[in-house]
Amino acid sequence: MIRPAMQLLAAMAMVPALAHAQWARTYEQFYYPAPDNWVFRTEYPGADRLFNAFDYGHAILYELLYTRPAASPAILEETQYDFLTTRLLVSPPRLPLKEMAIMPHYTRLAPEAKQMFEWAHILHRQVYDVLADERLDDARRDARLQELTRYYLSRRDLAFSTRPKSMALMQEQFYSLAFRERYPKFNGLIWGYHWLQVGLYEPLVAGRSRAERQAGVGAAVARFRQMLTDPPRTLPYQMPMTTVIAPIFAQRYPELAIIFDNLHSMHDVISDILASDKVPKGRKRAEILLAAERYRDDTTEVMSVEGWRRMSDMMGLQNMGGSAVGFLSELPTPTVARGLVMRHDKDGNMIGDAHEGHGAAMPVDSAAKDAHAGHVMPTPVADPHADHVLPAAPPDSAGALAAARAFHAALATSDSLGALALLLDDAIIQEAGRLEEKQGYRSGHLAADIAFAAALPAVRSGWKVRMEGVTAWVTSTSSTTGEYRGRQVDSIGQELMVLRHGDGGWRIASIHWSSRTRPSR
């Protein structure tokens, strides 16, 4: 008996050494038993098979980032990207893949994080099953999803928090943005995956019949394939947020929407840790486990639910790939530079500078840098004979700022023609959670905006201008106080304008407005 015991002890002594002195205590857990399991696979086999290909894409990404950190970006950006988009996504596997077989080294590095993803992906698939089950009415469907959520949250060692996490965890760590800057095409593909994963919920909850749901899922899959036509231009420029891509689903099931946004955010974090040369190989496991702990807890970088919605709106639907239902034939035109980083406070309000990355900030006009550093600037006097369009001049930050201020001056003086003339024909206006094109704005919110601006002029400050070629991003904050139509108003707001320079000078391509009641003093 002594010899076998000694052999066992010797074997046990070797395991920690082989695993970098780490013991993983996580374990696998399967689907919650229910008659609706795998209904989505039966009802929507084409969409279901795509998820199997997505699993391969995530797995090969992590394995190559970890095992070949010094390899040419072309291995992912060309070889693997082409294999995925021209072969695997065209003819996806019929059954889920065993990720351990694709990423053995990464799985051994961080089995806890791998299992967190696996547990959340099981939740993803079971939610599809419930929403696809035509035998369930709304009440039974809601009850089943509550049951699934409780089952998911029972694994506190694996479950993502149901509290929204700020983008600081994803974009403001010392290793952040390493992946998207080195692999922009593959990063866009991952965001395309996430667009479809949350986007498919919307036709399933918005469809009024089986036929509508079938058509909606088919259209969303076709839209995803359209995103692959001219990468990275046609892929999402910002991480798709569930409350924007699938607003009906997110309103009805906010806990699930928050879980999935936290899941997708952590996917980016792991990619950055693996891709960043600022994280030594011997430190990668520790950073991954720290990130995983932060996404599980209910205290680190937590936002309010309303702030999460506001932040998502400010990021821009058209920058995330657009709506998953009722979309036009053409892909939406993004209003920001690809990979632009927006910073928000915990209430979702934009703060500080927007920039493209730690090593690729948009250039700032040197004069504008001093003149616009958070001070209120005098409003320029508009020329009444300028036919409302600012004269053409070389693109500069002062001209972009003047155009932005001229638009507000037009609203405050009830000059609807002047305001409209400053908008490009394809301009998009986003306010109160809605998107309007120029014609819709003309016949819709323009009159209300003029009436409000004329009655209660806002005090604007903190103007900042960032430029890249013929595109400018102008941000500002505002304060509005007074009485309007019998009610007291005391609000603060944020604005992001995107302007393009052309033959007519600077004109507005997009406006994002967000406001909230001022906190009690």
CSV table of C-alpha atoms in Angstrom, one decimal, residues 47-48 53 87 114 201 267 324 345 349 362 369 371 376 474 503:
chain,number,residue,atom,x,y,z
A,47,ALA,CA,-29.2,31.1,-37.0
A,48,ASP,CA,-28.5,28.5,-34.4
A,53,ALA,CA,-19.1,29.3,-35.7
A,87,ARG,CA,-15.9,29.2,-45.1
A,114,LYS,CA,-13.6,30.2,-19.8
A,201,TYR,CA,-33.9,38.8,-29.3
A,267,HIS,CA,-14.9,39.4,-24.0
A,324,ALA,CA,-32.0,44.6,-35.6
A,345,ASP,CA,-19.9,59.1,-15.6
A,349,ASN,CA,-23.3,61.4,-19.0
A,362,MET,CA,-7.6,62.4,-32.8
A,369,LYS,CA,-6.8,73.1,-27.6
A,371,ALA,CA,-9.4,78.2,-26.6
A,376,VAL,CA,-17.6,79.3,-22.1
A,474,VAL,CA,-18.0,68.9,-31.0
A,503,ASP,CA,-18.1,72.9,-50.4
